[in-house]
Backbone as CSV, one residue per row, in Angstrom:
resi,resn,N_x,N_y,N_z,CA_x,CA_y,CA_z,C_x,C_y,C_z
1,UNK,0.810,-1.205,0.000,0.000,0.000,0.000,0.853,1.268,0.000
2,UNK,2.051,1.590,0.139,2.319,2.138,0.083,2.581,3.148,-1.373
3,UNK,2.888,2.278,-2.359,2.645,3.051,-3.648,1.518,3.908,-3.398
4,UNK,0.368,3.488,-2.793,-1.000,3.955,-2.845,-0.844,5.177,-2.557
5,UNK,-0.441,5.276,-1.025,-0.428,6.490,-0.304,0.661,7.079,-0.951
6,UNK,1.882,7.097,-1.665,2.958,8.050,-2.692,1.936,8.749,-3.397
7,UNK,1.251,7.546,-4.387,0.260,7.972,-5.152,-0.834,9.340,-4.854
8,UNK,-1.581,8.795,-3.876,-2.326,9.661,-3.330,-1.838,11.318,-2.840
9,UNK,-0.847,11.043,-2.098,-0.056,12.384,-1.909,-0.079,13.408,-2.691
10,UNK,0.714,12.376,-3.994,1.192,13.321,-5.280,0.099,14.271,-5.702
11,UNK,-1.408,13.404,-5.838,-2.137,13.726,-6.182,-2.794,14.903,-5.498
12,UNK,-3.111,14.551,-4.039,-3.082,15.673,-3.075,-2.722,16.928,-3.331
13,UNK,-1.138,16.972,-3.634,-0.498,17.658,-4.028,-0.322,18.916,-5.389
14,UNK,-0.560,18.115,-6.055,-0.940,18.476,-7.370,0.227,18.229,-8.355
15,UNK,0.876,17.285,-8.035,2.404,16.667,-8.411,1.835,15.816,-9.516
16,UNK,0.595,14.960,-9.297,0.087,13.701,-10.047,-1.139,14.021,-10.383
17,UNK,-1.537,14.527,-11.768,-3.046,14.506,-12.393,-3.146,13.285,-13.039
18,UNK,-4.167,12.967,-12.898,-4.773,11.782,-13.525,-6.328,12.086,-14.276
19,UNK,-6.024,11.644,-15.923,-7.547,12.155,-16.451,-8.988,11.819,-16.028
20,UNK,-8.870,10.879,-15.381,-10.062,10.236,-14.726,-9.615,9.810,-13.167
21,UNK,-10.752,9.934,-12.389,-10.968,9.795,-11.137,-10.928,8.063,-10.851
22,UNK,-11.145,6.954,-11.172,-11.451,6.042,-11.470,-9.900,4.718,-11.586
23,UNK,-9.220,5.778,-12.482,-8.107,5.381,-13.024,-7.246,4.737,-12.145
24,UNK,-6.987,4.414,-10.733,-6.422,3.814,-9.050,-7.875,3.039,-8.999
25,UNK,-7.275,1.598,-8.558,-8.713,0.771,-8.532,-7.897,-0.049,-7.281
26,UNK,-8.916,-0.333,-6.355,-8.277,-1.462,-5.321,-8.263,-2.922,-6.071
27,UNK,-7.118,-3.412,-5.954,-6.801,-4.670,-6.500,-8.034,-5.837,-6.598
28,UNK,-8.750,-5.739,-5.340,-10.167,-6.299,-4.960,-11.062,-6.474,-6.477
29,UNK,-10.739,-5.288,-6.736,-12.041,-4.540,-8.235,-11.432,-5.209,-9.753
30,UNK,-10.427,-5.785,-9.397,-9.350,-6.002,-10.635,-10.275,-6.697,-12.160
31,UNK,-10.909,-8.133,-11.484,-11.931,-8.845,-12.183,-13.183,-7.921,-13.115
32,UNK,-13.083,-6.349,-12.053,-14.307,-5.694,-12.825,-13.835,-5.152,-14.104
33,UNK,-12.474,-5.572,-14.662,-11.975,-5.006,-16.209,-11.456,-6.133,-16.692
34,UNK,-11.325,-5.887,-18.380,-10.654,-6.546,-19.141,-8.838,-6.544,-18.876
35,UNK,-8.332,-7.607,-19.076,-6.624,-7.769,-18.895,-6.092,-6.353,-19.801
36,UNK,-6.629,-6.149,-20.868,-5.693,-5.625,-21.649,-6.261,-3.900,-21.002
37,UNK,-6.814,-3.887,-20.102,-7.237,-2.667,-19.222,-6.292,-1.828,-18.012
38,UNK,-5.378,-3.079,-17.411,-4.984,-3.102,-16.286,-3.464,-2.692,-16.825
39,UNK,-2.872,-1.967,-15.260,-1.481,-2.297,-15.086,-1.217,-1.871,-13.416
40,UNK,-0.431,-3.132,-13.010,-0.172,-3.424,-11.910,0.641,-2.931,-11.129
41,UNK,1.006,-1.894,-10.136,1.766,-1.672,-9.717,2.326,-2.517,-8.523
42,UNK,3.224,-3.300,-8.475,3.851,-4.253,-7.073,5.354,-3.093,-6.508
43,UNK,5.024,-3.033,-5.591,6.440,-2.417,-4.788,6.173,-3.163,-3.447
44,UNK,7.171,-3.400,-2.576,7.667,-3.803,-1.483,9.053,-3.942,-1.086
45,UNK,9.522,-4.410,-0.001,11.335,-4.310,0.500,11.878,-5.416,-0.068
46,UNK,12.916,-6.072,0.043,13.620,-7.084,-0.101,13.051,-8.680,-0.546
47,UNK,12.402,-8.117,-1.926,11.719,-9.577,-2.828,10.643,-9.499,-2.606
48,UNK,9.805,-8.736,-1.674,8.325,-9.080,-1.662,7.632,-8.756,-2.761
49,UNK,8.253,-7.868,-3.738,7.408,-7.900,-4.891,7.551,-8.949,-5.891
50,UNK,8.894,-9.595,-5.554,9.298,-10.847,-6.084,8.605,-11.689,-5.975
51,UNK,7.922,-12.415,-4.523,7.427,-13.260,-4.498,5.820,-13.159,-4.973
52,UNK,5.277,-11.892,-4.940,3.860,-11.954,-5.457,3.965,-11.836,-6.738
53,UNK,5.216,-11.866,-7.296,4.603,-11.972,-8.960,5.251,-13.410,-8.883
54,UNK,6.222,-13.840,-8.426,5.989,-15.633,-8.547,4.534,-16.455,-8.588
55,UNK,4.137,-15.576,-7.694,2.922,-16.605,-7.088,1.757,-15.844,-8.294
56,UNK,1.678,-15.022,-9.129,0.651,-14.715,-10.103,1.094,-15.468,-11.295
57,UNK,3.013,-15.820,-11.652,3.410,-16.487,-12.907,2.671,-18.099,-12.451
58,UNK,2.353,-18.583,-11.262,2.483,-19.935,-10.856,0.837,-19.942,-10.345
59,UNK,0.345,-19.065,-10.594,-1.268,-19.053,-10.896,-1.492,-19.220,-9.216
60,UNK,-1.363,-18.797,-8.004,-1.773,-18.669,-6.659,-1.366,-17.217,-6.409
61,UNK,-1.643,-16.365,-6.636,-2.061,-15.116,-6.385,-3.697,-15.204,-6.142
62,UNK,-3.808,-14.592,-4.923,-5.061,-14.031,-4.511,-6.109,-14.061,-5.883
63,UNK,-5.338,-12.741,-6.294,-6.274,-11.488,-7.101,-5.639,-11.811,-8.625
64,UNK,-4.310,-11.418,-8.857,-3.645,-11.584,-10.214,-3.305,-12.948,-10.592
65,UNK,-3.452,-13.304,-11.758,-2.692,-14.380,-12.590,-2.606,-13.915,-14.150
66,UNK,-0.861,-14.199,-14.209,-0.218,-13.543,-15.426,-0.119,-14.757,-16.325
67,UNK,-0.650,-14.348,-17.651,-1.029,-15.338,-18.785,-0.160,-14.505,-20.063
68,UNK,-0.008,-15.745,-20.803,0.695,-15.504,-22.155,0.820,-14.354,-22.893
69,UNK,1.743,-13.377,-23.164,1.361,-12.240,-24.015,1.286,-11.373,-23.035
70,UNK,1.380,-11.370,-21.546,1.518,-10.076,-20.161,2.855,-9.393,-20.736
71,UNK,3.130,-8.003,-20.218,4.298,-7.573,-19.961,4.844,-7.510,-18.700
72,UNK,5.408,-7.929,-18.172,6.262,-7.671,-16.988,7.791,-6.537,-16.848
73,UNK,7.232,-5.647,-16.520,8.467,-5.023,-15.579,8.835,-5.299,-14.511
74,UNK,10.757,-5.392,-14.191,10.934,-5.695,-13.373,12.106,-4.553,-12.916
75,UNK,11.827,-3.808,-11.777,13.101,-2.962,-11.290,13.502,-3.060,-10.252
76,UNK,14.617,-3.245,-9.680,15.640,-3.276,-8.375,16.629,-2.718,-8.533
77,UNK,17.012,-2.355,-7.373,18.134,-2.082,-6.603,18.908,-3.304,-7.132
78,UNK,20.272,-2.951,-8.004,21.109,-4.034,-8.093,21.785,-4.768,-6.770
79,UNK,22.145,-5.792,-6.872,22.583,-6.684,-5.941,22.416,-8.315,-6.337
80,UNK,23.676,-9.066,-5.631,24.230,-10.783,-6.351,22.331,-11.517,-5.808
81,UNK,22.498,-10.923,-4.541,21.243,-11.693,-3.999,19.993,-11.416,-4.848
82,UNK,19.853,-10.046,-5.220,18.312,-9.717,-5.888,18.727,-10.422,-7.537
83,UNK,19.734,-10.340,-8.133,20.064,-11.072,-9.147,19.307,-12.576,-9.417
84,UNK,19.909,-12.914,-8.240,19.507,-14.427,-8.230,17.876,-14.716,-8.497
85,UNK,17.211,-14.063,-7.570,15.684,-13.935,-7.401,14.847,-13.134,-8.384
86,UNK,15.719,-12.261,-9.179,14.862,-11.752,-10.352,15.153,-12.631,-11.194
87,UNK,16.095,-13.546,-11.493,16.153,-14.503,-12.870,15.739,-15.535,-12.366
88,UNK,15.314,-16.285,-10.972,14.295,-17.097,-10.876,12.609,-17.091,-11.345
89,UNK,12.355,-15.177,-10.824,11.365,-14.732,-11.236,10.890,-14.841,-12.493
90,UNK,12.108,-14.240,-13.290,11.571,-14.229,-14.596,11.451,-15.779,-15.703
91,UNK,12.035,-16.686,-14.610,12.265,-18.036,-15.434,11.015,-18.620,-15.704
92,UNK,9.897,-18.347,-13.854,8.296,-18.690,-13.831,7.571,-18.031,-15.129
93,UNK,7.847,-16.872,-15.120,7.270,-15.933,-15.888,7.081,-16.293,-17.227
């Protein structure tokens, strides 16, 4: 949640316009659009965004499951350890 509340701030702020009000959906609501509708924001500390997109490539995600033809971005902080775990990631993927 924290993207959320960055998000929100910005917006607060007047840092982040967005053309529609609508456009931030709780993950909950995800099912209420088409795939080619969505884009996902995952952030967390040390792999946790790692492991919830494992678990959407390996179809046990809650809410998401990533199918043929998805794009995936992936960004970190370089490091041997996050190395390892983003090319596991992307192997599911």
């Amino acid at each position: 949640h924290d993207v959320e509340k960055v998000v929100k701030t910005a917006m607060r702020l007047n840092k982040l316009v967005l053309p529609e009000e609508d456009l931030l959906i709780p993950i909950k609501k995800i099912n209420d659009y088409d795939d080619d509708e969505i884009v996902i924001l995952e952030t967390g500390r040390s792999g946790e965004p790692l492991k919830s997109l494992q678990k959407m490539a390996m179809g046990r995600h809650r809410f998401v499951n990533l199918h043929e033809g998805d794009l995936v971005f992936i960004t970190t902080t370089p490091s041997h350890a996050m190395e390892t775990k983003v090319a596991r990631t992307r192997d599911m993927i």
